[in-house]
Amino acid sequence: MKKSNVLVSAPGKLMLFGEHAVLYGNPCIVTAVDQRVYVNVEKVGGESIKINAPELKIDNYSIKVSDLGGVDYPKEVKFVLKAIEVFFKKYKIVSGLKIDTKSDFSSLFGFGSSSAVTVCMVKALSKIFDIEVDNKSLFDICFKVVLEVQGVGSGFDIAAAVWGGTIYFVRGGKVIKPLKISRLPLVVGYTGIKADTTTLVQKVAKLYKSHEKKIGEIFASIRVIVEKAKIALENTDYLKLGELMDENQKLLEDLSISSIELGSLTKAARRAGALGAKLSGAGGGDCMVALANKSKTAKIREAIEKSGGVIIDVKFNTEGVRIEK
Ligand code: MEV
């Protein structure tokens, strides 16, 4: 049914296994977190798009529909505007809009606010203009938006925002397989350092160019880990899962994308009894995850904090994009 005002939310994500290797055609595993982005879209008269995003200090930003695609967008709202540009072009729409965004989490943590906001935007537009968009089409439109804005990306974060849950994923949505899992006893530690995904992706690409055989072997080993992790996750085999996290971390260190802080937080977590620990995402900073038996969780949290990390309390395997009202 056509609506003139829609509030949509979508979750952030946490990469569990396979970062970087996923950009070279290998699978990864990602889980959706319970911290969400909210976007309210209202169809209004005229041909202006107005955006308020208080957390990003965007107050009444305005642009004419006819200028979409023809000007540089401010970095805080470029995913929102690119999503509208792509959607309006695809469905030949011209309309005024009023957009308000809100987020449960800081974009600092690397939980994927840009992919979540893109998914919210496209989902809301499909409702407002009464266009049937199934999950795969929603993924495809959002993947195009993200690639146009940032040039690189496997799309794993978009898949998490669309489907939610925990997903086995191959670049570009070639495979999107929701995994049946019950619980994920993870502790997340933030290093305090904001990492730049594009820079890290380029760093690995350069390494791959100069050491194709060696880096290719690392990607192949990560692929094997992801396949084993999928089985361990579905079988709730935490001992195996922890082992695989450690192995994946070692290979990410070989790719030179870990950091002193990520190294010290993962080591501290292991010393405090974690079954395994690794960085999550592009590396260089952002977050690490540790697999923790309930009896050890408090000790692991304390060890991460003592090593300079900030514990981020999140739940995993949560719901994907949804219409709030
Ligand atoms: C970044 O969180 C994960 C990368 O694999 C990039 C991507 O898959 O889009 C480095």
Coordinates of C-alpha atoms and ligand atoms in Angstrom, one line a residue:
M1 CA 0.0 0.0 0.0
K2 CA 1.2 3.5 -0.9
K3 CA 2.2 5.6 2.1
S4 CA 3.4 9.2 2.3
N5 CA 5.4 8.7 5.5
V6 CA 7.5 5.7 6.4
L7 CA 9.9 4.9 9.2
V8 CA 12.4 2.1 8.4
S9 CA 15.2 0.6 10.5
A10 CA 18.1 -1.7 9.6
P11 CA 20.8 -3.3 11.6
G12 CA 24.5 -2.8 11.7
K13 CA 26.8 -5.8 11.2
L14 CA 29.8 -7.5 12.5
M15 CA 32.1 -9.5 10.3
L16 CA 32.8 -12.9 11.9
F17 CA 35.1 -14.6 9.3
G18 CA 36.6 -14.0 5.9
E19 CA 37.2 -10.2 5.7
H20 CA 39.3 -9.1 2.7
A21 CA 39.4 -12.6 1.2
V22 CA 35.7 -12.0 0.4
L23 CA 36.7 -9.2 -2.0
Y24 CA 38.6 -11.8 -4.1
G25 CA 35.6 -14.1 -4.6
N26 CA 35.9 -16.1 -1.4
P27 CA 33.0 -16.5 1.1
C28 CA 32.7 -14.7 4.5
I29 CA 30.3 -14.9 7.5
V30 CA 28.6 -11.9 8.9
T31 CA 26.1 -11.3 11.7
A32 CA 23.6 -8.5 12.2
V33 CA 23.8 -6.6 15.5
D34 CA 21.0 -5.1 17.5
Q35 CA 22.2 -1.5 17.0
R36 CA 20.1 0.0 14.3
V37 CA 19.9 3.0 12.0
Y38 CA 16.4 4.6 11.6
V39 CA 15.3 6.6 8.6
N40 CA 12.0 8.5 8.4
V41 CA 11.1 9.4 4.8
E42 CA 8.1 11.7 4.0
K43 CA 6.8 12.5 0.6
V44 CA 6.3 16.3 0.4
G45 CA 5.3 18.8 -2.3
G46 CA 7.8 20.6 -4.4
E47 CA 11.0 19.2 -5.8
S48 CA 13.4 19.6 -2.9
I49 CA 15.0 17.0 -0.7
K50 CA 15.5 18.1 2.9
I51 CA 17.7 16.1 5.3
N52 CA 18.1 16.3 9.0
A53 CA 20.7 14.0 10.6
P54 CA 21.5 15.4 14.0
E55 CA 24.1 12.8 14.9
L56 CA 26.0 13.8 11.8
K57 CA 25.4 17.5 12.5
I58 CA 23.3 17.9 9.4
D59 CA 20.6 20.4 10.0
N60 CA 18.0 21.1 7.3
Y61 CA 20.3 20.3 4.3
S62 CA 18.5 20.9 1.1
I63 CA 19.0 19.9 -2.5
K64 CA 16.8 20.1 -5.6
V65 CA 15.9 16.7 -7.3
S66 CA 17.2 18.1 -10.6
D67 CA 20.6 18.6 -9.0
L68 CA 20.9 14.9 -8.0
G69 CA 23.8 13.3 -9.8
G70 CA 25.2 16.7 -10.9
V71 CA 26.9 18.0 -7.8
D72 CA 29.2 16.7 -5.1
Y73 CA 27.3 15.4 -2.1
P74 CA 28.4 16.3 1.5
K75 CA 30.1 13.2 2.9
E76 CA 27.7 12.8 5.8
V77 CA 24.7 12.4 3.5
K78 CA 26.2 10.9 0.3
F79 CA 24.7 7.4 0.8
V80 CA 21.3 8.9 1.4
L81 CA 21.5 11.1 -1.7
K82 CA 23.0 8.5 -3.9
A83 CA 20.3 6.0 -2.9
I84 CA 17.6 8.6 -3.9
E85 CA 19.5 9.4 -7.1
V86 CA 19.7 5.7 -8.1
F87 CA 16.1 4.9 -7.1
F88 CA 14.6 8.0 -8.8
K89 CA 16.6 7.3 -12.0
K90 CA 15.7 3.6 -12.1
Y91 CA 11.9 4.2 -11.5
K92 CA 11.7 7.6 -13.3
I93 CA 10.5 9.5 -10.2
V94 CA 10.6 13.2 -9.4
S95 CA 9.3 14.1 -5.9
G96 CA 10.1 16.3 -2.9
L97 CA 11.2 14.4 0.3
K98 CA 11.8 15.1 3.9
I99 CA 14.3 12.8 5.5
D100 CA 15.2 12.3 9.2
T101 CA 17.9 9.9 10.3
K102 CA 18.8 8.5 13.7
S103 CA 21.4 5.9 14.7
D104 CA 21.8 3.7 17.8
F105 CA 25.5 3.5 17.2
S106 CA 28.4 5.7 16.4
S107 CA 29.7 5.4 12.8
L108 CA 33.2 5.2 14.5
F109 CA 32.9 1.5 15.4
G110 CA 32.7 0.3 11.9
F111 CA 29.3 -1.4 12.4
G112 CA 28.3 -0.3 8.9
S113 CA 26.1 2.7 9.3
S114 CA 26.4 3.6 5.6
S115 CA 25.1 0.3 4.4
A116 CA 22.3 0.3 6.9
V117 CA 21.2 3.9 6.0
T118 CA 21.3 2.9 2.3
V119 CA 19.1 -0.1 2.9
C120 CA 16.6 2.0 5.0
M121 CA 16.4 4.6 2.3
V122 CA 15.7 2.3 -0.6
K123 CA 13.2 0.2 1.4
A124 CA 11.4 3.4 2.5
L125 CA 11.3 4.8 -1.1
S126 CA 9.9 1.4 -2.4
K127 CA 7.0 1.7 0.2
I128 CA 6.3 5.4 -0.5
F129 CA 6.2 5.0 -4.3
D130 CA 4.5 1.6 -4.1
I131 CA 7.1 -0.3 -6.0
E132 CA 7.5 -4.0 -5.2
V133 CA 11.2 -4.6 -4.3
D134 CA 12.1 -8.1 -2.9
N135 CA 15.1 -8.6 -0.8
K136 CA 17.4 -9.6 -3.6
S137 CA 16.4 -6.5 -5.7
L138 CA 16.8 -4.4 -2.5
F139 CA 20.3 -5.8 -2.1
D140 CA 21.2 -5.2 -5.8
I141 CA 20.1 -1.5 -5.8
C142 CA 21.9 -0.9 -2.5
F143 CA 25.1 -2.6 -3.7
K144 CA 25.1 -0.4 -6.7
V145 CA 24.7 2.7 -4.5
V146 CA 27.5 1.6 -2.2
L147 CA 29.9 0.8 -5.1
E148 CA 29.1 4.2 -6.8
V149 CA 29.9 6.0 -3.5
Q150 CA 32.9 4.2 -2.2
G151 CA 34.2 2.2 -5.2
V152 CA 35.0 -0.9 -3.2
G153 CA 33.0 -3.4 -1.2
S154 CA 31.8 -7.0 -1.3
G155 CA 28.3 -6.1 -0.2
F156 CA 28.4 -8.3 3.0
D157 CA 27.2 -5.3 5.1
I158 CA 24.2 -4.7 2.9
A159 CA 23.2 -8.3 3.0
A160 CA 23.3 -8.2 6.8
A161 CA 21.2 -5.0 6.8
V162 CA 18.6 -6.6 4.5
W163 CA 18.3 -10.2 5.7
G164 CA 19.6 -9.8 9.3
G165 CA 20.6 -13.0 11.2
T166 CA 23.9 -14.6 10.4
I167 CA 24.8 -15.1 6.7
Y168 CA 27.3 -17.0 4.6
F169 CA 28.0 -14.6 1.8
V170 CA 29.9 -14.4 -1.5
R171 CA 30.7 -11.0 -3.1
G172 CA 28.0 -9.2 -4.9
G173 CA 25.4 -11.4 -3.4
K174 CA 26.4 -14.4 -5.6
V175 CA 25.6 -16.6 -2.5
I176 CA 23.5 -15.3 0.4
K177 CA 22.8 -18.2 2.7
P178 CA 21.2 -17.4 6.1
L179 CA 22.7 -19.8 8.8
K180 CA 20.6 -21.4 11.4
I181 CA 22.3 -20.6 14.6
S182 CA 21.0 -20.2 18.2
R183 CA 23.4 -18.1 20.2
L184 CA 26.7 -16.3 19.6
P185 CA 28.5 -15.7 22.9
L186 CA 30.8 -13.0 21.7
V187 CA 32.5 -10.0 23.4
V188 CA 33.2 -7.0 21.2
G189 CA 36.1 -4.6 22.0
Y190 CA 36.6 -1.3 20.3
T191 CA 40.3 -0.2 19.9
G192 CA 39.5 3.5 20.0
I193 CA 40.9 3.9 16.5
K194 CA 38.8 4.6 13.5
A195 CA 39.9 2.6 10.5
D196 CA 39.6 3.6 6.9
T197 CA 38.3 0.6 4.9
T198 CA 39.2 1.9 1.5
T199 CA 42.8 2.5 2.5
L200 CA 43.1 -1.0 4.0
V201 CA 41.5 -2.7 1.0
Q202 CA 44.0 -0.9 -1.2
K203 CA 46.9 -1.9 1.0
V204 CA 45.9 -5.6 0.6
A205 CA 45.4 -5.1 -3.2
K206 CA 48.9 -3.7 -3.5
L207 CA 50.3 -6.7 -1.5
Y208 CA 48.4 -9.1 -3.7
K209 CA 49.8 -7.4 -6.8
S210 CA 53.4 -7.7 -5.6
H211 CA 53.1 -11.2 -3.9
E212 CA 50.3 -12.9 -5.8
K213 CA 51.2 -16.4 -4.9
K214 CA 51.7 -15.9 -1.2
I215 CA 48.6 -13.7 -0.7
G216 CA 46.6 -16.0 -2.9
E217 CA 47.5 -18.9 -0.6
I218 CA 46.5 -16.8 2.4
F219 CA 43.1 -16.2 0.8
A220 CA 42.7 -19.9 0.0
S221 CA 43.5 -20.7 3.7
I222 CA 40.9 -18.1 4.8
R223 CA 38.4 -19.7 2.5
V224 CA 38.9 -23.1 4.2
I225 CA 38.5 -21.5 7.6
V226 CA 35.2 -19.9 6.5
E227 CA 33.8 -23.2 5.3
K228 CA 34.8 -24.9 8.6
A229 CA 33.4 -22.0 10.6
K230 CA 30.0 -22.3 8.8
I231 CA 29.8 -26.0 10.0
A232 CA 31.1 -25.2 13.5
L233 CA 28.5 -22.4 13.8
E234 CA 25.6 -24.6 12.7
N235 CA 26.8 -27.3 15.1
T236 CA 27.3 -24.9 18.0
D237 CA 30.9 -26.2 18.2
Y238 CA 32.4 -23.3 20.1
L239 CA 35.8 -25.0 20.7
K240 CA 36.3 -25.4 17.0
L241 CA 34.9 -21.9 16.3
G242 CA 37.4 -20.4 18.7
E243 CA 40.3 -22.2 17.1
L244 CA 39.2 -21.0 13.7
M245 CA 39.0 -17.4 14.9
D246 CA 42.6 -17.6 16.1
E247 CA 43.7 -19.1 12.8
N248 CA 41.8 -16.4 10.8
Q249 CA 43.5 -13.7 13.0
K250 CA 46.9 -15.1 12.3
L251 CA 46.2 -15.0 8.5
L252 CA 45.0 -11.4 8.8
E253 CA 48.2 -10.6 10.6
D254 CA 50.1 -12.1 7.7
L255 CA 48.1 -9.7 5.4
S256 CA 49.5 -6.9 7.6
I257 CA 46.1 -5.4 8.4
S258 CA 46.0 -6.1 12.1
S259 CA 47.5 -3.4 14.4
I260 CA 49.3 -3.2 17.8
E261 CA 46.0 -2.4 19.5
L262 CA 44.1 -5.3 17.8
G263 CA 46.9 -7.6 18.6
S264 CA 47.0 -6.7 22.2
L265 CA 43.2 -6.8 22.7
T266 CA 43.0 -10.3 21.0
K267 CA 45.9 -11.6 23.1
A268 CA 44.4 -10.2 26.3
A269 CA 41.1 -11.9 25.6
R270 CA 42.8 -15.2 24.9
R271 CA 44.8 -15.0 28.1
A272 CA 41.6 -14.3 30.1
G273 CA 40.1 -17.5 28.7
A274 CA 38.5 -16.6 25.4
L275 CA 38.1 -19.7 23.1
G276 CA 39.3 -17.5 20.3
A277 CA 39.7 -13.9 19.2
K278 CA 40.2 -11.9 16.0
L279 CA 39.8 -8.5 14.5
S280 CA 36.5 -7.9 12.8
G281 CA 36.2 -5.9 9.5
A282 CA 38.8 -4.1 7.6
G283 CA 41.5 -4.1 10.4
G284 CA 43.8 -1.3 11.3
G285 CA 41.6 -0.4 14.2
D286 CA 37.8 -0.6 14.8
C287 CA 36.7 -3.7 16.7
M288 CA 37.8 -7.1 17.7
V289 CA 35.7 -10.1 18.8
A290 CA 36.3 -12.8 21.3
L291 CA 34.4 -16.0 21.8
A292 CA 33.6 -16.4 25.4
N293 CA 32.1 -19.1 27.6
K294 CA 29.7 -17.6 30.0
S295 CA 31.9 -18.4 33.0
K296 CA 34.8 -16.4 31.5
T297 CA 32.9 -13.4 30.0
A298 CA 33.4 -11.1 32.9
K299 CA 37.2 -11.8 33.0
I300 CA 37.5 -11.3 29.3
R301 CA 35.6 -8.0 29.3
E302 CA 37.9 -6.8 32.1
A303 CA 41.1 -7.9 30.3
I304 CA 40.0 -6.1 27.1
E305 CA 39.3 -2.9 29.1
K306 CA 42.6 -3.2 31.0
S307 CA 44.4 -3.4 27.6
G308 CA 42.8 -0.1 26.5
G309 CA 39.7 -1.5 24.7
V310 CA 36.2 -0.3 25.1
I311 CA 33.5 -3.0 25.5
I312 CA 30.6 -2.5 23.1
D313 CA 27.5 -4.3 24.3
V314 CA 25.6 -5.7 21.3
K315 CA 23.4 -8.7 20.6
F316 CA 24.0 -10.7 17.4
N317 CA 22.0 -12.6 14.8
T318 CA 19.3 -9.9 15.0
E319 CA 16.5 -8.9 12.6
G320 CA 17.1 -7.3 9.2
V321 CA 15.5 -4.3 7.7
R322 CA 11.9 -3.6 8.9
I323 CA 9.2 -1.1 8.5
E324 CA 8.7 0.5 11.9
K325 CA 5.6 2.5 11.0
Ligands
MEV1 C1 35.4 -4.5 5.8 O1 34.6 -4.5 7.0 C2 35.5 -5.9 5.2 C3 36.2 -6.0 3.9 O2 36.2 -7.3 3.5 C4 35.5 -5.1 2.8 C5 34.3 -5.7 2.2 O3 34.1 -6.9 2.3 O4 33.5 -4.9 1.7 C6 37.6 -5.5 4.0

